[in-house]
PDB file of C-alpha atoms in Angstrom:
ATOM      1  CA  GLN A   1      -7.245  19.127  14.721  1.00 93.00           C
ATOM      2  CA  VAL A   2      -6.225  16.072  12.732  1.00 96.00           C
ATOM      3  CA  GLN A   3      -3.176  14.346  14.173  1.00 97.00           C
ATOM      4  CA  LEU A   4      -1.336  11.229  13.078  1.00 98.00           C
ATOM      5  CA  GLN A   5       1.199   9.303  15.145  1.00 98.00           C
ATOM      6  CA  GLU A   6       3.368   6.469  13.906  1.00 98.00           C
ATOM      7  CA  SER A   7       4.627   3.759  16.221  1.00 97.00           C
ATOM      8  CA  GLY A   8       6.722   0.654  15.885  1.00 95.00           C
ATOM      9  CA  PRO A   9      10.151  -0.811  16.578  1.00 94.00           C
ATOM     10  CA  GLY A  10      13.080   1.413  15.758  1.00 94.00           C
ATOM     11  CA  LEU A  11      15.328  -1.533  14.904  1.00 97.00           C
ATOM     12  CA  VAL A  12      14.523  -4.463  12.660  1.00 98.00           C
ATOM     13  CA  LYS A  13      16.845  -7.294  11.631  1.00 97.00           C
ATOM     14  CA  PRO A  14      17.555  -8.026   7.962  1.00 97.00           C
ATOM     15  CA  SER A  15      15.105 -10.462   6.332  1.00 97.00           C
ATOM     16  CA  GLU A  16      12.478  -9.798   9.019  1.00 97.00           C
ATOM     17  CA  THR A  17       9.168  -7.949   8.663  1.00 97.00           C
ATOM     18  CA  LEU A  18       8.839  -4.284   9.604  1.00 97.00           C
ATOM     19  CA  SER A  19       5.498  -3.460  11.221  1.00 97.00           C
ATOM     20  CA  LEU A  20       4.248   0.060  11.876  1.00 98.00           C
ATOM     21  CA  THR A  21       0.962   1.526  13.044  1.00 98.00           C
ATOM     22  CA  CYS A  22      -0.459   4.994  12.531  1.00 98.00           C
ATOM     23  CA  VAL A  23      -3.048   6.187  15.047  1.00 98.00           C
ATOM     24  CA  VAL A  24      -5.309   8.983  13.841  1.00 97.00           C
ATOM     25  CA  SER A  25      -6.826  11.419  16.321  1.00 97.00           C
ATOM     26  CA  GLY A  26      -9.144  14.368  15.877  1.00 96.00           C
ATOM     27  CA  PHE A  27     -10.750  12.746  12.842  1.00 95.00           C
ATOM     28  CA  SER A  28     -12.569   9.492  12.241  1.00 94.00           C
ATOM     29  CA  ILE A  29     -11.098   7.251   9.550  1.00 93.00           C
ATOM     30  CA  ASN A  30     -14.700   6.209   8.831  1.00 88.00           C
ATOM     31  CA  GLN A  31     -15.422   9.709   7.521  1.00 88.00           C
ATOM     32  CA  GLY A  32     -13.597   8.754   4.360  1.00 81.00           C
ATOM     33  CA  TYR A  33     -10.280   9.807   2.869  1.00 91.00           C
ATOM     34  CA  TYR A  34      -7.422   7.596   1.832  1.00 93.00           C
ATOM     35  CA  TRP A  35      -4.525   7.140   4.246  1.00 95.00           C
ATOM     36  CA  ALA A  36      -0.981   6.714   3.024  1.00 96.00           C
ATOM     37  CA  TRP A  37       2.476   5.475   3.987  1.00 97.00           C
ATOM     38  CA  ILE A  38       5.595   7.272   2.762  1.00 98.00           C
ATOM     39  CA  ARG A  39       9.237   6.841   3.680  1.00 97.00           C
ATOM     40  CA  GLN A  40      12.397   8.934   3.491  1.00 97.00           C
ATOM     41  CA  PRO A  41      15.911   7.480   3.732  1.00 96.00           C
ATOM     42  CA  PRO A  42      18.352   9.575   5.774  1.00 93.00           C
ATOM     43  CA  GLY A  43      19.220  12.627   3.705  1.00 90.00           C
ATOM     44  CA  GLY A  44      17.112  11.326   0.835  1.00 93.00           C
ATOM     45  CA  GLY A  45      13.884  11.856  -1.006  1.00 95.00           C
ATOM     46  CA  LEU A  46      10.331  10.700  -0.416  1.00 97.00           C
ATOM     47  CA  GLU A  47       8.872   7.383  -1.577  1.00 96.00           C
ATOM     48  CA  TRP A  48       5.177   6.470  -1.455  1.00 95.00           C
ATOM     49  CA  PHE A  49       4.334   2.907  -0.433  1.00 89.00           C
ATOM     50  CA  GLY A  50       0.622   2.707  -0.758  1.00 92.00           C
ATOM     51  CA  SER A  51      -2.712   3.909   0.532  1.00 94.00           C
ATOM     52  CA  ILE A  52      -5.831   2.479   2.127  1.00 94.00           C
ATOM     53  CA  TYR A  53      -9.469   3.542   2.409  1.00 92.00           C
ATOM     54  CA  HIS A  54     -11.614   2.992   5.508  1.00 89.00           C
ATOM     55  CA  SER A  55     -13.386   0.168   3.708  1.00 90.00           C
ATOM     56  CA  GLY A  56     -10.074  -1.605   3.254  1.00 89.00           C
ATOM     57  CA  GLY A  57      -9.536  -0.848  -0.408  1.00 91.00           C
ATOM     58  CA  THR A  58      -5.863  -0.334  -1.156  1.00 91.00           C
ATOM     59  CA  TYR A  59      -3.452   0.634  -3.881  1.00 88.00           C
ATOM     60  CA  HIS A  60       0.290   0.215  -3.844  1.00 90.00           C
ATOM     61  CA  ASN A  61       3.520   1.409  -5.390  1.00 91.00           C
ATOM     62  CA  PRO A  62       4.255  -1.285  -8.013  1.00 90.00           C
ATOM     63  CA  SER A  63       7.949  -1.252  -7.151  1.00 88.00           C
ATOM     64  CA  LEU A  64       7.253  -2.333  -3.578  1.00 85.00           C
ATOM     65  CA  MET A  65       3.933  -4.129  -3.893  1.00 81.00           C
ATOM     66  CA  SER A  66       5.306  -7.649  -3.479  1.00 88.00           C
ATOM     67  CA  ARG A  67       6.640  -6.834   0.000  1.00 93.00           C
ATOM     68  CA  VAL A  68       3.977  -4.432   1.283  1.00 94.00           C
ATOM     69  CA  SER A  69       0.765  -5.041   3.175  1.00 94.00           C
ATOM     70  CA  ILE A  70      -1.452  -2.200   4.379  1.00 96.00           C
ATOM     71  CA  SER A  71      -4.459  -2.711   6.630  1.00 96.00           C
ATOM     72  CA  VAL A  72      -6.962  -0.599   8.555  1.00 96.00           C
ATOM     73  CA  ASP A  73      -8.670  -1.015  11.939  1.00 95.00           C
ATOM     74  CA  THR A  74     -11.522   1.451  12.084  1.00 93.00           C
ATOM     75  CA  SER A  75     -12.452   0.408  15.637  1.00 94.00           C
ATOM     76  CA  LYS A  76      -9.083   1.746  16.789  1.00 96.00           C
ATOM     77  CA  ASN A  77      -8.970   4.557  14.216  1.00 96.00           C
ATOM     78  CA  GLN A  78      -5.625   3.372  12.937  1.00 97.00           C
ATOM     79  CA  PHE A  79      -3.967   1.825   9.926  1.00 97.00           C
ATOM     80  CA  SER A  80      -0.852  -0.268   9.592  1.00 97.00           C
ATOM     81  CA  LEU A  81       2.057  -1.110   7.318  1.00 97.00           C
ATOM     82  CA  LYS A  82       3.954  -4.348   7.012  1.00 97.00           C
ATOM     83  CA  LEU A  83       7.099  -4.557   4.883  1.00 96.00           C
ATOM     84  CA  SER A  84       8.607  -8.005   4.528  1.00 96.00           C
ATOM     85  CA  SER A  85      12.152  -9.217   3.835  1.00 96.00           C
ATOM     86  CA  VAL A  86      13.755  -5.941   4.858  1.00 97.00           C
ATOM     87  CA  THR A  87      17.325  -5.008   4.030  1.00 97.00           C
ATOM     88  CA  ALA A  88      19.567  -2.103   4.985  1.00 96.00           C
ATOM     89  CA  ALA A  89      18.082  -0.215   2.033  1.00 95.00           C
ATOM     90  CA  ASP A  90      14.796  -0.074   3.955  1.00 96.00           C
ATOM     91  CA  THR A  91      16.366   2.079   6.676  1.00 97.00           C
ATOM     92  CA  ALA A  92      14.353   5.286   6.635  1.00 97.00           C
ATOM     93  CA  VAL A  93      11.984   7.598   8.445  1.00 98.00           C
ATOM     94  CA  TYR A  94       8.498   6.227   7.870  1.00 98.00           C
ATOM     95  CA  TYR A  95       5.574   8.659   7.712  1.00 98.00           C
ATOM     96  CA  CYS A  96       1.838   8.189   7.606  1.00 98.00           C
ATOM     97  CA  ALA A  97      -0.325  10.860   6.014  1.00 97.00           C
ATOM     98  CA  ARG A  98      -3.864  11.731   4.933  1.00 96.00           C
ATOM     99  CA  GLN A  99      -4.718  12.142   1.283  1.00 93.00           C
ATOM    100  CA  ALA A 100      -6.836  15.207   0.688  1.00 87.00           C
ATOM    101  CA  SER A 101      -9.703  14.835  -1.778  1.00 82.00           C
ATOM    102  CA  GLY A 102      -8.612  11.327  -2.697  1.00 80.00           C
ATOM    103  CA  GLY A 103      -5.126  12.525  -3.451  1.00 80.00           C
ATOM    104  CA  ILE A 104      -5.730  15.217  -6.022  1.00 85.00           C
ATOM    105  CA  ALA A 105      -5.159  17.862  -3.348  1.00 88.00           C
ATOM    106  CA  GLY A 106      -1.978  16.328  -1.990  1.00 93.00           C
ATOM    107  CA  LEU A 107      -1.122  14.905   1.425  1.00 96.00           C
ATOM    108  CA  ASP A 108      -2.436  17.436   3.886  1.00 96.00           C
ATOM    109  CA  TYR A 109      -1.703  15.940   7.311  1.00 97.00           C
ATOM    110  CA  TRP A 110       1.432  14.006   8.240  1.00 98.00           C
ATOM    111  CA  GLY A 111       2.690  12.209  11.299  1.00 98.00           C
ATOM    112  CA  GLN A 112       6.022  13.195  12.810  1.00 98.00           C
ATOM    113  CA  GLY A 113       7.637  10.072  11.414  1.00 98.00           C
ATOM    114  CA  VAL A 114       9.446   7.156  12.986  1.00 98.00           C
ATOM    115  CA  LEU A 115      13.028   6.181  12.173  1.00 97.00           C
ATOM    116  CA  VAL A 116      13.412   2.501  11.426  1.00 98.00           C
ATOM    117  CA  THR A 117      16.906   1.094  11.159  1.00 98.00           C
ATOM    118  CA  VAL A 118      17.525  -2.293   9.568  1.00 98.00           C
ATOM    119  CA  SER A 119      20.569  -3.877  11.119  1.00 96.00           C
ATOM    120  CA  SER A 120      21.655  -7.120  12.717  1.00 95.00           C
TER     121      SER A 120
ATOM    122  CA  GLU B   1       6.775   5.131 -14.379  1.00 89.00           C
ATOM    123  CA  ILE B   2       6.640   8.890 -14.087  1.00 92.00           C
ATOM    124  CA  VAL B   3       9.863  10.593 -12.986  1.00 94.00           C
ATOM    125  CA  LEU B   4      10.072  14.120 -11.593  1.00 97.00           C
ATOM    126  CA  THR B   5      13.230  16.195 -11.725  1.00 98.00           C
ATOM    127  CA  GLN B   6      13.796  19.421  -9.800  1.00 98.00           C
ATOM    128  CA  SER B   7      16.158  22.281 -10.448  1.00 96.00           C
ATOM    129  CA  PRO B   8      18.280  23.712  -9.168  1.00 97.00           C
ATOM    130  CA  GLY B   9      19.442  21.251  -6.551  1.00 97.00           C
ATOM    131  CA  THR B  10      20.365  24.106  -4.236  1.00 98.00           C
ATOM    132  CA  LEU B  11      19.296  27.736  -4.379  1.00 98.00           C
ATOM    133  CA  SER B  12      21.349  30.227  -2.370  1.00 98.00           C
ATOM    134  CA  LEU B  13      19.449  33.440  -1.740  1.00 97.00           C
ATOM    135  CA  SER B  14      19.104  36.216   0.815  1.00 97.00           C
ATOM    136  CA  PRO B  15      15.979  37.075   2.789  1.00 97.00           C
ATOM    137  CA  GLY B  16      13.765  39.353   0.775  1.00 97.00           C
ATOM    138  CA  GLU B  17      14.830  37.882  -2.561  1.00 98.00           C
ATOM    139  CA  ARG B  18      12.586  35.985  -4.960  1.00 98.00           C
ATOM    140  CA  ALA B  19      12.928  32.201  -5.234  1.00 98.00           C
ATOM    141  CA  THR B  20      11.937  30.297  -8.361  1.00 98.00           C
ATOM    142  CA  LEU B  21      11.955  26.499  -8.157  1.00 98.00           C
ATOM    143  CA  SER B  22      11.362  24.218 -11.123  1.00 98.00           C
ATOM    144  CA  CYS B  23       9.809  20.765 -11.359  1.00 98.00           C
ATOM    145  CA  ARG B  24       9.757  18.842 -14.624  1.00 98.00           C
ATOM    146  CA  ALA B  25       7.913  15.579 -15.253  1.00 96.00           C
ATOM    147  CA  GLY B  26       8.957  12.889 -17.696  1.00 95.00           C
ATOM    148  CA  GLN B  27       5.362  12.722 -18.956  1.00 94.00           C
ATOM    149  CA  ARG B  28       2.274  14.863 -18.688  1.00 93.00           C
ATOM    150  CA  VAL B  29       0.969  15.210 -15.129  1.00 92.00           C
ATOM    151  CA  SER B  30      -2.639  14.044 -14.847  1.00 87.00           C
ATOM    152  CA  SER B  31      -5.021  17.003 -14.753  1.00 84.00           C
ATOM    153  CA  ASP B  32      -2.145  19.114 -13.419  1.00 88.00           C
ATOM    154  CA  TYR B  33      -2.335  17.324 -10.059  1.00 93.00           C
ATOM    155  CA  LEU B  34       0.983  18.732  -8.938  1.00 96.00           C
ATOM    156  CA  ALA B  35       1.765  19.587  -5.316  1.00 97.00           C
ATOM    157  CA  TRP B  36       4.674  21.196  -3.491  1.00 98.00           C
ATOM    158  CA  TYR B  37       5.870  20.463   0.039  1.00 98.00           C
ATOM    159  CA  GLN B  38       8.227  22.298   2.377  1.00 98.00           C
ATOM    160  CA  GLN B  39      10.406  20.279   4.733  1.00 98.00           C
ATOM    161  CA  LYS B  40      12.608  21.553   7.531  1.00 97.00           C
ATOM    162  CA  PRO B  41      15.175  19.387   9.367  1.00 95.00           C
ATOM    163  CA  GLY B  42      13.605  16.893  11.727  1.00 95.00           C
ATOM    164  CA  GLN B  43      10.075  17.691  10.558  1.00 97.00           C
ATOM    165  CA  PRO B  44       7.636  15.996   8.207  1.00 98.00           C
ATOM    166  CA  PRO B  45       6.846  17.618   4.877  1.00 98.00           C
ATOM    167  CA  ARG B  46       4.227  20.364   4.935  1.00 98.00           C
ATOM    168  CA  LEU B  47       1.820  20.802   2.045  1.00 98.00           C
ATOM    169  CA  VAL B  48       2.325  24.215   0.443  1.00 98.00           C
ATOM    170  CA  ILE B  49       0.626  24.061  -2.973  1.00 97.00           C
ATOM    171  CA  TYR B  50      -1.799  21.541  -4.503  1.00 96.00           C
ATOM    172  CA  GLY B  51      -3.482  21.332  -7.875  1.00 95.00           C
ATOM    173  CA  THR B  52      -0.544  23.281  -9.371  1.00 96.00           C
ATOM    174  CA  SER B  53      -1.599  26.661  -7.977  1.00 96.00           C
ATOM    175  CA  SER B  54      -3.858  26.368  -4.911  1.00 96.00           C
ATOM    176  CA  ARG B  55      -2.313  27.318  -1.597  1.00 97.00           C
ATOM    177  CA  ALA B  56      -2.837  24.911   1.281  1.00 96.00           C
ATOM    178  CA  THR B  57      -4.446  26.068   4.510  1.00 95.00           C
ATOM    179  CA  GLY B  58      -2.314  28.579   6.381  1.00 96.00           C
ATOM    180  CA  ILE B  59       0.210  29.121   3.585  1.00 98.00           C
ATOM    181  CA  PRO B  60       1.018  32.825   3.052  1.00 98.00           C
ATOM    182  CA  ASP B  61       0.360  34.441  -0.295  1.00 97.00           C
ATOM    183  CA  ARG B  62       4.052  34.984  -1.012  1.00 98.00           C
ATOM    184  CA  PHE B  63       3.960  31.332  -2.161  1.00 98.00           C
ATOM    185  CA  SER B  64       2.536  30.719  -5.614  1.00 98.00           C
ATOM    186  CA  GLY B  65       2.509  27.824  -8.038  1.00 98.00           C
ATOM    187  CA  SER B  66       2.148  27.723 -11.788  1.00 97.00           C
ATOM    188  CA  GLY B  67       2.651  25.514 -14.811  1.00 96.00           C
ATOM    189  CA  SER B  68       0.962  22.791 -16.782  1.00 95.00           C
ATOM    190  CA  GLY B  69       1.668  19.566 -18.602  1.00 94.00           C
ATOM    191  CA  THR B  70       5.230  18.675 -17.723  1.00 96.00           C
ATOM    192  CA  ASP B  71       6.698  21.943 -16.403  1.00 97.00           C
ATOM    193  CA  PHE B  72       5.796  23.470 -13.072  1.00 98.00           C
ATOM    194  CA  THR B  73       7.150  26.276 -10.907  1.00 98.00           C
ATOM    195  CA  LEU B  74       6.987  27.248  -7.256  1.00 98.00           C
ATOM    196  CA  THR B  75       7.684  30.912  -6.608  1.00 98.00           C
ATOM    197  CA  ILE B  76       8.325  32.527  -3.254  1.00 98.00           C
ATOM    198  CA  SER B  77       8.001  36.249  -3.903  1.00 98.00           C
ATOM    199  CA  ARG B  78      10.032  37.530  -0.962  1.00 97.00           C
ATOM    200  CA  LEU B  79      11.898  35.038   1.156  1.00 98.00           C
ATOM    201  CA  GLU B  80      11.296  35.161   4.878  1.00 98.00           C
ATOM    202  CA  PRO B  81      13.756  33.505   7.310  1.00 97.00           C
ATOM    203  CA  GLU B  82      11.295  30.671   7.925  1.00 97.00           C
ATOM    204  CA  ASP B  83      11.131  29.820   4.192  1.00 98.00           C
ATOM    205  CA  PHE B  84      14.633  28.379   4.046  1.00 98.00           C
ATOM    206  CA  ALA B  85      14.017  24.662   3.713  1.00 98.00           C
ATOM    207  CA  VAL B  86      13.874  21.820   1.207  1.00 98.00           C
ATOM    208  CA  TYR B  87      10.991  21.838  -1.269  1.00 98.00           C
ATOM    209  CA  PHE B  88       9.650  18.719  -2.971  1.00 98.00           C
ATOM    210  CA  CYS B  89       7.248  18.540  -5.865  1.00 98.00           C
ATOM    211  CA  GLN B  90       4.843  15.609  -6.125  1.00 97.00           C
ATOM    212  CA  GLN B  91       2.507  14.402  -8.844  1.00 95.00           C
ATOM    213  CA  TYR B  92      -0.683  12.404  -8.411  1.00 92.00           C
ATOM    214  CA  GLY B  93      -2.339  10.139 -10.920  1.00 88.00           C
ATOM    215  CA  SER B  94       0.347   8.406 -12.950  1.00 84.00           C
ATOM    216  CA  SER B  95       2.243   5.294 -11.875  1.00 82.00           C
ATOM    217  CA  PRO B  96       3.251   5.259  -9.111  1.00 87.00           C
ATOM    218  CA  LEU B  97       0.146   7.073  -7.908  1.00 88.00           C
ATOM    219  CA  PHE B  98       2.261   9.480  -5.854  1.00 91.00           C
ATOM    220  CA  ALA B  99       5.726  10.322  -7.111  1.00 94.00           C
ATOM    221  CA  PHE B 100       8.034  12.894  -5.601  1.00 97.00           C
ATOM    222  CA  GLY B 101      10.881  14.920  -7.031  1.00 97.00           C
ATOM    223  CA  PRO B 102      14.325  14.803  -5.401  1.00 97.00           C
ATOM    224  CA  GLY B 103      13.945  18.227  -3.818  1.00 98.00           C
ATOM    225  CA  THR B 104      15.441  21.704  -4.019  1.00 98.00           C
ATOM    226  CA  LYS B 105      17.198  23.126  -0.999  1.00 98.00           C
ATOM    227  CA  VAL B 106      16.695  26.841  -0.482  1.00 98.00           C
ATOM    228  CA  GLU B 107      19.556  28.048   1.671  1.00 98.00           C
ATOM    229  CA  ILE B 108      20.617  31.375   3.077  1.00 96.00           C
ATOM    230  CA  LYS B 109      23.315  33.040   1.008  1.00 93.00           C
TER     231      LYS B 109
END
């Protein structure tokens, strides 16, 4: 059973960098697949940040690319997100997910999400 | 940048009724790579349909997807109590690589 679990601070100050990690269990990242980060503001819609392959290859949402860094640590079977220069607009539930068949078959496994609040 | 719109914003129906949700894209969706997700309060989205019409693992056959190009539909043939939720459509392939619609809330009438 594939499981994903996000972790990171629930409160980040404005202008600082948000850092989150997603630990994957029940499946080896080295088996392939792209792994994605998505967020959802309270009561809002879903926004994709970017995705990473086990080899480290990434692609990003152009609207966020300048502030986003995604990395993978296959030895720990996890991948991470860094979002710099955060503002209150970055307050959201952050999810990690697996892309099925490279993405053409959607995002088939999701973590439970972690709420990150940006506030001083 | 591809933009997805969903209608209606809210659908008020009774259990047993048929639900028809619409998703329209501002440009053609690549190879009809269109997915639908169900989200209940406090839970992550759950993949329901991918590739326009393929049901995800464990999804009952009362859920069906159709459409092509820029217009897509999710149909729930007979609503069960557990189907009342928010549904998002999502395209893959255009920029941004994943784009989501704003969602349709299916609520109990």
